[in-house]
Amino acid sequence: MTSSPDGSSSVRRMSVEWGADGPWLTVALGGELDVVTAPALLDQVGLLIAQETPPRIALELSQLSGCDSSGINAFVRLWKRAGAAGGELVLLRPPARVAELLNRVGLDGHLRVCARLPAVSGAGPDLDPV
């Protein structure tokens, strides 16, 4: 997995790294996703969505230590951007607290939450990163 064009991306209390995984661009988040860090995530992933055709973005959340309403809002906005561009956005392996929050606000019925990368039609077999 690679990181941003300058070799790293660390936004106050949150790290962001990305790399290709088959037809998916996996964006691994670590640390806190909150009112301070969500705008940078929106900018960075927004650029990735604009560059991919169609954008297939997987936000890998297993190392996310916290997420507030600004983080949830960022997920929704990125999901809408990816959909509007003819692609999709999925949330991979959210920690229990984040999964519970998604459930409590009813977003788990709208945003695709997965334990592994889903198959893409015509892109080969399901990918199961470990």
PDB file of C-alpha atoms in Angstrom:
ATOM      1  CA  MET A   1       0.000   0.000   0.000  1.00  0.00           C
ATOM      2  CA  THR A   2       1.285   3.436  -0.868  1.00  0.00           C
ATOM      3  CA  SER A   3       0.483   6.762   0.623  1.00  0.00           C
ATOM      4  CA  SER A   4      -0.050  10.241  -0.743  1.00  0.00           C
ATOM      5  CA  PRO A   5       2.073  11.609  -3.606  1.00  0.00           C
ATOM      6  CA  ASP A   6       4.598  13.100  -1.185  1.00  0.00           C
ATOM      7  CA  GLY A   7       5.076   9.681   0.445  1.00  0.00           C
ATOM      8  CA  SER A   8       3.010  10.147   3.546  1.00  0.00           C
ATOM      9  CA  SER A   9      -0.241  11.565   4.740  1.00  0.00           C
ATOM     10  CA  SER A  10      -0.729  12.280   8.369  1.00  0.00           C
ATOM     11  CA  VAL A  11      -3.482  14.672   9.267  1.00  0.00           C
ATOM     12  CA  ARG A  12      -3.627  15.700  12.891  1.00  0.00           C
ATOM     13  CA  ARG A  13      -4.609  12.525  14.772  1.00  0.00           C
ATOM     14  CA  MET A  14      -5.437  10.552  11.596  1.00  0.00           C
ATOM     15  CA  SER A  15      -3.349   8.657   9.065  1.00  0.00           C
ATOM     16  CA  VAL A  16      -4.452   7.943   5.503  1.00  0.00           C
ATOM     17  CA  GLU A  17      -2.759   5.461   3.163  1.00  0.00           C
ATOM     18  CA  TRP A  18      -4.004   4.066  -0.109  1.00  0.00           C
ATOM     19  CA  GLY A  19      -3.174   1.548  -2.770  1.00  0.00           C
ATOM     20  CA  ALA A  20      -4.736  -0.570  -5.492  1.00  0.00           C
ATOM     21  CA  ASP A  21      -6.227  -3.941  -4.609  1.00  0.00           C
ATOM     22  CA  GLY A  22      -7.603  -5.422  -7.835  1.00  0.00           C
ATOM     23  CA  PRO A  23     -10.349  -3.130  -9.150  1.00  0.00           C
ATOM     24  CA  TRP A  24     -10.566  -1.389  -5.757  1.00  0.00           C
ATOM     25  CA  LEU A  25      -8.628   1.545  -4.416  1.00  0.00           C
ATOM     26  CA  THR A  26      -8.276   0.775  -0.712  1.00  0.00           C
ATOM     27  CA  VAL A  27      -7.908   3.760   1.616  1.00  0.00           C
ATOM     28  CA  ALA A  28      -6.730   2.706   5.085  1.00  0.00           C
ATOM     29  CA  LEU A  29      -7.631   5.091   7.895  1.00  0.00           C
ATOM     30  CA  GLY A  30      -5.996   5.100  11.305  1.00  0.00           C
ATOM     31  CA  GLY A  31      -6.547   7.236  14.373  1.00  0.00           C
ATOM     32  CA  GLU A  32      -9.411   9.658  14.950  1.00  0.00           C
ATOM     33  CA  LEU A  33     -11.946  10.665  12.305  1.00  0.00           C
ATOM     34  CA  ASP A  34     -13.575  13.772  13.722  1.00  0.00           C
ATOM     35  CA  VAL A  35     -14.412  17.418  13.110  1.00  0.00           C
ATOM     36  CA  VAL A  36     -10.692  18.236  12.793  1.00  0.00           C
ATOM     37  CA  THR A  37      -9.673  15.406  10.439  1.00  0.00           C
ATOM     38  CA  ALA A  38     -12.839  14.813   8.354  1.00  0.00           C
ATOM     39  CA  PRO A  39     -12.295  17.794   5.989  1.00  0.00           C
ATOM     40  CA  ALA A  40      -8.869  16.494   4.957  1.00  0.00           C
ATOM     41  CA  LEU A  41     -10.337  13.024   4.354  1.00  0.00           C
ATOM     42  CA  LEU A  42     -13.056  14.559   2.170  1.00  0.00           C
ATOM     43  CA  ASP A  43     -10.429  16.443   0.152  1.00  0.00           C
ATOM     44  CA  GLN A  44      -8.037  13.490  -0.252  1.00  0.00           C
ATOM     45  CA  VAL A  45     -10.619  10.827  -1.074  1.00  0.00           C
ATOM     46  CA  GLY A  46     -12.588  13.317  -3.172  1.00  0.00           C
ATOM     47  CA  LEU A  47      -9.521  13.699  -5.384  1.00  0.00           C
ATOM     48  CA  LEU A  48      -9.164   9.924  -5.650  1.00  0.00           C
ATOM     49  CA  ILE A  49     -12.834   9.602  -6.644  1.00  0.00           C
ATOM     50  CA  ALA A  50     -12.320  12.217  -9.362  1.00  0.00           C
ATOM     51  CA  GLN A  51      -9.264  10.364 -10.724  1.00  0.00           C
ATOM     52  CA  GLU A  52     -10.698   6.823 -10.838  1.00  0.00           C
ATOM     53  CA  THR A  53     -13.083   5.708 -13.597  1.00  0.00           C
ATOM     54  CA  PRO A  54     -15.345   4.327 -12.315  1.00  0.00           C
ATOM     55  CA  PRO A  55     -14.317   5.004  -8.730  1.00  0.00           C
ATOM     56  CA  ARG A  56     -14.325   1.885  -6.559  1.00  0.00           C
ATOM     57  CA  ILE A  57     -13.184   3.082  -3.168  1.00  0.00           C
ATOM     58  CA  ALA A  58     -12.912   0.868  -0.076  1.00  0.00           C
ATOM     59  CA  LEU A  59     -12.375   2.699   3.206  1.00  0.00           C
ATOM     60  CA  GLU A  60     -10.457   0.269   5.447  1.00  0.00           C
ATOM     61  CA  LEU A  61     -11.494   1.225   8.980  1.00  0.00           C
ATOM     62  CA  SER A  62     -10.000  -1.489  11.215  1.00  0.00           C
ATOM     63  CA  GLN A  63      -7.367   0.911  12.616  1.00  0.00           C
ATOM     64  CA  LEU A  64      -9.813   3.746  13.231  1.00  0.00           C
ATOM     65  CA  SER A  65      -9.801   4.484  16.964  1.00  0.00           C
ATOM     66  CA  GLY A  66     -12.689   6.942  16.946  1.00  0.00           C
ATOM     67  CA  CYS A  67     -15.348   8.487  14.737  1.00  0.00           C
ATOM     68  CA  ASP A  68     -17.776  11.295  15.505  1.00  0.00           C
ATOM     69  CA  SER A  69     -20.700  12.728  13.534  1.00  0.00           C
ATOM     70  CA  SER A  70     -18.299  14.611  11.240  1.00  0.00           C
ATOM     71  CA  GLY A  71     -16.713  11.289  10.291  1.00  0.00           C
ATOM     72  CA  ILE A  72     -20.117   9.734   9.622  1.00  0.00           C
ATOM     73  CA  ASN A  73     -20.997  12.756   7.502  1.00  0.00           C
ATOM     74  CA  ALA A  74     -17.741  12.290   5.547  1.00  0.00           C
ATOM     75  CA  PHE A  75     -18.652   8.650   4.814  1.00  0.00           C
ATOM     76  CA  VAL A  76     -22.057   9.715   3.462  1.00  0.00           C
ATOM     77  CA  ARG A  77     -20.646  12.539   1.345  1.00  0.00           C
ATOM     78  CA  LEU A  78     -17.936  10.317  -0.156  1.00  0.00           C
ATOM     79  CA  TRP A  79     -20.470   7.541  -0.813  1.00  0.00           C
ATOM     80  CA  LYS A  80     -22.667  10.041  -2.688  1.00  0.00           C
ATOM     81  CA  ARG A  81     -19.693  11.395  -4.686  1.00  0.00           C
ATOM     82  CA  ALA A  82     -18.605   7.919  -5.716  1.00  0.00           C
ATOM     83  CA  GLY A  83     -22.163   6.991  -6.723  1.00  0.00           C
ATOM     84  CA  ALA A  84     -22.605  10.204  -8.714  1.00  0.00           C
ATOM     85  CA  ALA A  85     -19.402   9.345 -10.602  1.00  0.00           C
ATOM     86  CA  GLY A  86     -20.773   5.901 -11.514  1.00  0.00           C
ATOM     87  CA  GLY A  87     -18.750   4.041  -8.900  1.00  0.00           C
ATOM     88  CA  GLU A  88     -19.142   2.841  -5.362  1.00  0.00           C
ATOM     89  CA  LEU A  89     -17.718   3.247  -1.908  1.00  0.00           C
ATOM     90  CA  VAL A  90     -17.654   0.505   0.724  1.00  0.00           C
ATOM     91  CA  LEU A  91     -16.611   0.500   4.365  1.00  0.00           C
ATOM     92  CA  LEU A  92     -14.275  -2.365   5.296  1.00  0.00           C
ATOM     93  CA  ARG A  93     -13.912  -3.879   8.740  1.00  0.00           C
ATOM     94  CA  PRO A  94     -15.171  -1.036  10.926  1.00  0.00           C
ATOM     95  CA  PRO A  95     -14.300  -1.396  14.624  1.00  0.00           C
ATOM     96  CA  ALA A  96     -17.219  -2.418  16.846  1.00  0.00           C
ATOM     97  CA  ARG A  97     -17.816   1.140  18.065  1.00  0.00           C
ATOM     98  CA  VAL A  98     -17.999   2.515  14.529  1.00  0.00           C
ATOM     99  CA  ALA A  99     -20.195  -0.372  13.321  1.00  0.00           C
ATOM    100  CA  GLU A 100     -22.532   0.240  16.258  1.00  0.00           C
ATOM    101  CA  LEU A 101     -22.684   3.957  15.427  1.00  0.00           C
ATOM    102  CA  LEU A 102     -23.495   3.203  11.764  1.00  0.00           C
ATOM    103  CA  ASN A 103     -26.239   0.865  12.947  1.00  0.00           C
ATOM    104  CA  ARG A 104     -27.633   3.328  15.490  1.00  0.00           C
ATOM    105  CA  VAL A 105     -28.004   6.093  12.904  1.00  0.00           C
ATOM    106  CA  GLY A 106     -29.388   3.678  10.288  1.00  0.00           C
ATOM    107  CA  LEU A 107     -26.578   4.041   7.766  1.00  0.00           C
ATOM    108  CA  ASP A 108     -25.645   0.372   7.757  1.00  0.00           C
ATOM    109  CA  GLY A 109     -28.760  -0.119   5.625  1.00  0.00           C
ATOM    110  CA  HIS A 110     -27.482   2.364   3.029  1.00  0.00           C
ATOM    111  CA  LEU A 111     -23.693   2.282   3.100  1.00  0.00           C
ATOM    112  CA  ARG A 112     -22.157  -1.050   2.169  1.00  0.00           C
ATOM    113  CA  VAL A 113     -20.240  -2.427   5.167  1.00  0.00           C
ATOM    114  CA  CYS A 114     -18.034  -5.453   4.388  1.00  0.00           C
ATOM    115  CA  ALA A 115     -15.608  -7.819   6.074  1.00  0.00           C
ATOM    116  CA  ARG A 116     -13.749  -8.185   2.755  1.00  0.00           C
ATOM    117  CA  LEU A 117     -13.624  -6.507  -0.607  1.00  0.00           C
ATOM    118  CA  PRO A 118     -16.673  -7.408  -2.687  1.00  0.00           C
ATOM    119  CA  ALA A 119     -16.430  -8.822  -6.190  1.00  0.00           C
ATOM    120  CA  VAL A 120     -16.898  -6.455  -9.096  1.00  0.00           C
ATOM    121  CA  SER A 121     -18.709  -7.824 -12.156  1.00  0.00           C
ATOM    122  CA  GLY A 122     -16.157  -8.904 -14.728  1.00  0.00           C
ATOM    123  CA  ALA A 123     -13.239  -8.128 -12.409  1.00  0.00           C
ATOM    124  CA  GLY A 124     -12.455 -11.645 -11.265  1.00  0.00           C
ATOM    125  CA  PRO A 125     -13.065 -13.518  -8.005  1.00  0.00           C
ATOM    126  CA  ASP A 126     -13.866 -12.004  -4.610  1.00  0.00           C
ATOM    127  CA  LEU A 127     -10.796 -10.569  -2.942  1.00  0.00           C
ATOM    128  CA  ASP A 128     -10.278 -11.512   0.679  1.00  0.00           C
ATOM    129  CA  PRO A 129      -7.454  -9.422   2.143  1.00  0.00           C
ATOM    130  CA  VAL A 130      -6.009 -10.643   5.372  1.00  0.00           C
TER     131      VAL A 130
END
